[in-house]
Amino acid sequence: MNTKFKKIKMMVAAMGVALVVQNTPIHADTVHVAKDGDTFYKLSQQYGVSLDKLMNANPNTTVNNIYAGINLNIPTVKNTVSASAVKSTASTVSVIPDQKVVEAWGKTFNYSSTVQVKATAYSAAASENGKWGAVDYFGNPLKLGTIAVDPNVIPMGTKVLVTGHSHNGLPNDAFVATATDAGSAIKGNRIDIFIPGSQQSVSSFGFQQVKLFIIK
C-alpha cells in the first residue's frame, strides 16, 4: 500500500469516527431499571426531572404499570439532582391552623377540616380488586392518588392531602389523593390507599395512622 493511499484511508477512518461522535447525543437519556415501589413522582424527585417531562419520555408506561425490571427513560438534564441531595430529614409539610392553610412540596392548600384515620394499602392485583379488576368505584384505572373511603365519613370525590404515612411507593410526607373508591372492609375512619407496585411490596404498608386535610 503506497503512502498516499494509506493517508487517505486514515483520513476517511478519522472522519467516520468524528461522524459517529457527532451523531451521539451529548445528553443521552438515562435508562432506569425499575424496582418495586418506584413511581414517576419518586423518580422525578430522584433525578431532578419534571414529572411531565418524565411521563412524556415514557408514553407507553402508565402510573399503575411500573413494576420491577422494566426500563424507564430518564431525560437527562443539566445539574441533575442526586437522590441523596433530594432526600431530606426535614418534613415538607407545614400548617397554619388559624388560617386553615397547609403547605406541602412548596404548594399551598386551603383546607376545611382534618380527619385522623387508620390507613391500609392495596395494589392492582386481581385478588384485591374483585370481578371489576384494577379500577376504582367509577370504573377509572387505579392510579397513584386513588383512595378508598367510607362515603358516610368522606364523600366520594373529596380531595385530601394525605400526611403522616411511610412507604417507599408513596411520596414522602404528603400527597394529594381523591376519594374515588370504596370497599366492604373500609368503614368509619378508615381509608385504603392504592400504591402502584407488586402486591408483596404494597403489603409492607401494614396499618398506619395518617392525617387527612380536606382540601377545598
Tab-separated table of C-alpha atoms in Angstrom:
chain	number	residue	atom	x	y	z
A	1	MET	CA	0.000	0.000	0.000
A	2	ASN	CA	1.524	3.316	-1.035
A	3	THR	CA	1.883	6.146	1.461
A	4	LYS	CA	-0.641	8.438	-0.229
A	5	PHE	CA	-3.402	5.783	-0.229
A	6	LYS	CA	-2.645	4.931	3.400
A	7	LYS	CA	-3.054	8.605	4.424
A	8	ILE	CA	-6.375	8.871	2.569
A	9	LYS	CA	-7.643	5.707	4.290
A	10	MET	CA	-6.645	7.062	7.689
A	11	MET	CA	-8.425	10.367	6.959
A	12	VAL	CA	-11.628	8.528	5.952
A	13	ALA	CA	-11.470	6.425	9.107
A	14	ALA	CA	-10.986	9.540	11.241
A	15	MET	CA	-13.938	11.239	9.553
A	16	GLY	CA	-16.051	8.158	10.261
A	17	VAL	CA	-15.184	8.314	13.946
A	18	ALA	CA	-15.944	12.034	14.007
A	19	LEU	CA	-19.345	11.420	12.435
A	20	VAL	CA	-20.171	8.745	14.997
A	21	VAL	CA	-19.217	11.075	17.835
A	22	GLN	CA	-21.154	13.937	16.268
A	23	ASN	CA	-24.297	11.806	15.890
A	24	THR	CA	-24.166	10.636	19.500
A	25	PRO	CA	-26.382	12.832	21.705
A	26	ILE	CA	-24.345	14.810	24.183
A	27	HIS	CA	-27.103	14.433	26.787
A	28	ALA	CA	-28.451	10.950	26.081
A	29	ASP	CA	-31.331	9.689	28.219
A	30	THR	CA	-30.511	7.579	31.250
A	31	VAL	CA	-32.192	4.201	31.497
A	32	HIS	CA	-33.531	3.356	34.953
A	33	VAL	CA	-34.357	-0.267	35.698
A	34	ALA	CA	-37.482	-0.089	37.853
A	35	LYS	CA	-37.702	-1.761	41.238
A	36	ASP	CA	-40.660	-2.446	43.500
A	37	GLY	CA	-42.115	0.759	44.873
A	38	ASP	CA	-40.879	3.042	42.078
A	39	THR	CA	-43.297	5.740	40.938
A	40	PHE	CA	-42.991	8.554	38.405
A	41	TYR	CA	-43.195	11.033	41.255
A	42	LYS	CA	-40.344	9.436	43.214
A	43	LEU	CA	-38.150	9.163	40.119
A	44	SER	CA	-38.797	12.778	39.153
A	45	GLN	CA	-37.522	13.805	42.581
A	46	GLN	CA	-34.580	11.394	42.468
A	47	TYR	CA	-33.310	12.531	39.068
A	48	GLY	CA	-34.354	16.175	39.252
A	49	VAL	CA	-36.626	15.914	36.210
A	50	SER	CA	-40.102	17.439	35.963
A	51	LEU	CA	-42.933	14.940	36.356
A	52	ASP	CA	-44.487	15.878	32.997
A	53	LYS	CA	-41.165	15.500	31.174
A	54	LEU	CA	-40.567	12.109	32.762
A	55	MET	CA	-44.024	10.808	31.866
A	56	ASN	CA	-43.710	12.148	28.297
A	57	ALA	CA	-40.434	10.221	27.962
A	58	ASN	CA	-42.312	7.008	28.798
A	59	PRO	CA	-45.589	7.259	26.838
A	60	ASN	CA	-46.213	3.508	26.925
A	61	THR	CA	-45.924	3.224	30.707
A	62	THR	CA	-48.851	4.258	32.885
A	63	VAL	CA	-48.546	5.221	36.544
A	64	ASN	CA	-50.063	1.936	37.704
A	65	ASN	CA	-47.925	-0.159	35.354
A	66	ILE	CA	-44.477	0.399	36.821
A	67	TYR	CA	-43.117	-2.915	38.015
A	68	ALA	CA	-39.717	-4.353	38.842
A	69	GLY	CA	-37.468	-4.987	35.843
A	70	ILE	CA	-38.914	-2.657	33.200
A	71	ASN	CA	-36.717	0.041	31.683
A	72	LEU	CA	-37.745	3.668	32.102
A	73	ASN	CA	-36.227	6.561	30.160
A	74	ILE	CA	-34.958	9.358	32.387
A	75	PRO	CA	-34.474	12.578	30.386
A	76	THR	CA	-31.035	13.932	31.232
A	77	VAL	CA	-30.960	17.499	32.441
A	78	LYS	CA	-28.118	19.786	33.384
A	79	ASN	CA	-27.108	19.705	37.023
A	80	THR	CA	-29.013	16.505	37.661
A	81	VAL	CA	-30.032	16.272	41.296
A	82	SER	CA	-28.934	13.092	43.015
A	83	ALA	CA	-31.204	11.082	45.282
A	84	SER	CA	-29.096	11.954	48.300
A	85	ALA	CA	-29.446	15.658	47.530
A	86	VAL	CA	-33.215	15.435	47.278
A	87	LYS	CA	-33.751	13.362	50.405
A	88	SER	CA	-34.185	15.455	53.475
A	89	THR	CA	-34.812	14.630	57.101
A	90	ALA	CA	-36.939	17.766	57.460
A	91	SER	CA	-40.664	17.466	56.851
A	92	THR	CA	-42.007	19.239	53.774
A	93	VAL	CA	-45.378	19.827	55.464
A	94	SER	CA	-46.185	22.986	57.420
A	95	VAL	CA	-49.580	24.036	58.780
A	96	ILE	CA	-51.066	27.425	59.714
A	97	PRO	CA	-54.117	26.295	61.754
A	98	ASP	CA	-55.669	29.716	62.338
A	99	GLN	CA	-55.737	30.331	58.561
A	100	LYS	CA	-56.568	26.707	57.726
A	101	VAL	CA	-53.663	26.551	55.307
A	102	VAL	CA	-51.309	23.639	54.789
A	103	GLU	CA	-48.179	23.704	52.650
A	104	ALA	CA	-46.548	20.641	51.126
A	105	TRP	CA	-43.830	20.329	48.474
A	106	GLY	CA	-43.901	24.107	48.035
A	107	LYS	CA	-47.634	24.144	47.221
A	108	THR	CA	-50.229	25.795	49.436
A	109	PHE	CA	-53.664	24.307	50.059
A	110	ASN	CA	-56.694	25.691	51.867
A	111	TYR	CA	-58.439	23.042	53.918
A	112	SER	CA	-61.832	22.896	55.605
A	113	SER	CA	-61.140	20.250	58.244
A	114	THR	CA	-58.848	17.394	59.202
A	115	VAL	CA	-59.561	13.726	59.879
A	116	GLN	CA	-57.424	11.144	61.642
A	117	VAL	CA	-57.854	7.751	60.005
A	118	LYS	CA	-56.372	4.277	60.036
A	119	ALA	CA	-54.884	3.524	56.625
A	120	THR	CA	-54.119	0.347	54.743
A	121	ALA	CA	-52.920	-0.058	51.166
A	122	TYR	CA	-53.838	-2.139	48.143
A	123	SER	CA	-52.276	-2.970	44.787
A	124	ALA	CA	-53.634	-3.678	41.302
A	125	ALA	CA	-53.539	-7.431	41.966
A	126	ALA	CA	-56.678	-9.260	40.848
A	127	SER	CA	-57.084	-10.857	44.278
A	128	GLU	CA	-57.523	-7.389	45.822
A	129	ASN	CA	-59.963	-5.910	43.332
A	130	GLY	CA	-62.711	-8.457	42.755
A	131	LYS	CA	-64.502	-9.101	39.492
A	132	TRP	CA	-64.246	-5.475	38.343
A	133	GLY	CA	-60.449	-5.539	38.071
A	134	ALA	CA	-57.963	-2.738	38.727
A	135	VAL	CA	-60.439	0.138	38.508
A	136	ASP	CA	-61.988	2.454	41.075
A	137	TYR	CA	-65.668	2.776	42.036
A	138	PHE	CA	-66.337	4.849	38.901
A	139	GLY	CA	-64.532	2.458	36.545
A	140	ASN	CA	-61.390	4.559	36.158
A	141	PRO	CA	-57.982	2.815	36.185
A	142	LEU	CA	-56.326	2.776	39.611
A	143	LYS	CA	-53.501	5.285	39.910
A	144	LEU	CA	-51.334	6.995	42.476
A	145	GLY	CA	-53.721	9.313	44.318
A	146	THR	CA	-56.659	6.894	44.432
A	147	ILE	CA	-58.018	6.137	47.885
A	148	ALA	CA	-60.944	4.009	49.011
A	149	VAL	CA	-63.127	5.521	51.732
A	150	ASP	CA	-66.348	5.076	53.665
A	151	PRO	CA	-68.638	7.524	51.790
A	152	ASN	CA	-70.554	8.176	55.011
A	153	VAL	CA	-67.389	9.689	56.503
A	154	ILE	CA	-65.609	11.054	53.425
A	155	PRO	CA	-67.930	11.701	50.453
A	156	MET	CA	-66.921	10.376	47.052
A	157	GLY	CA	-64.963	12.909	45.022
A	158	THR	CA	-63.441	14.578	48.084
A	159	LYS	CA	-59.852	15.735	47.608
A	160	VAL	CA	-57.499	15.300	50.543
A	161	LEU	CA	-53.874	15.852	51.413
A	162	VAL	CA	-52.617	12.625	52.984
A	163	THR	CA	-49.903	13.104	55.614
A	164	GLY	CA	-48.134	11.021	58.221
A	165	HIS	CA	-47.649	7.891	56.093
A	166	SER	CA	-44.453	5.966	55.445
A	167	HIS	CA	-43.886	3.747	52.400
A	168	ASN	CA	-41.332	3.779	49.593
A	169	GLY	CA	-44.097	3.553	46.987
A	170	LEU	CA	-45.590	6.887	48.039
A	171	PRO	CA	-44.244	10.454	48.006
A	172	ASN	CA	-42.588	11.351	51.308
A	173	ASP	CA	-44.564	13.335	53.881
A	174	ALA	CA	-47.621	14.228	51.792
A	175	PHE	CA	-49.528	13.634	48.586
A	176	VAL	CA	-52.866	14.680	47.143
A	177	ALA	CA	-55.498	11.971	46.770
A	178	THR	CA	-59.130	11.756	45.706
A	179	ALA	CA	-61.822	9.546	47.232
A	180	THR	CA	-62.876	7.559	44.173
A	181	ASP	CA	-63.026	4.028	45.530
A	182	ALA	CA	-64.787	2.050	48.264
A	183	GLY	CA	-64.533	-1.368	49.856
A	184	SER	CA	-66.587	-3.588	52.119
A	185	ALA	CA	-63.871	-3.502	54.787
A	186	ILE	CA	-63.474	0.280	54.666
A	187	LYS	CA	-65.848	1.505	57.332
A	188	GLY	CA	-65.705	4.531	59.617
A	189	ASN	CA	-62.419	6.403	59.919
A	190	ARG	CA	-60.581	4.103	57.528
A	191	ILE	CA	-59.020	4.592	54.127
A	192	ASP	CA	-57.312	2.219	51.710
A	193	ILE	CA	-54.525	3.779	49.633
A	194	PHE	CA	-53.733	2.472	46.164
A	195	ILE	CA	-49.984	2.076	45.655
A	196	PRO	CA	-48.508	1.130	42.247
A	197	GLY	CA	-46.237	-1.892	42.612
A	198	SER	CA	-46.276	-5.582	43.369
A	199	GLN	CA	-48.711	-6.999	45.892
A	200	GLN	CA	-45.793	-8.037	48.089
A	201	SER	CA	-44.229	-4.562	48.204
A	202	VAL	CA	-47.581	-2.883	48.849
A	203	SER	CA	-48.446	-5.262	51.699
A	204	SER	CA	-45.475	-3.907	53.681
A	205	PHE	CA	-47.546	-0.743	54.298
A	206	GLY	CA	-49.470	-2.564	57.017
A	207	PHE	CA	-51.700	-0.402	59.232
A	208	GLN	CA	-50.797	3.244	59.761
A	209	GLN	CA	-52.436	6.209	61.453
A	210	VAL	CA	-52.496	9.112	58.987
A	211	LYS	CA	-53.939	12.618	58.968
A	212	LEU	CA	-56.087	13.892	56.137
A	213	PHE	CA	-56.532	17.552	55.292
A	214	ILE	CA	-59.833	18.002	53.437
A	215	ILE	CA	-58.870	20.312	50.579
A	216	LYS	CA	-61.348	22.970	49.472
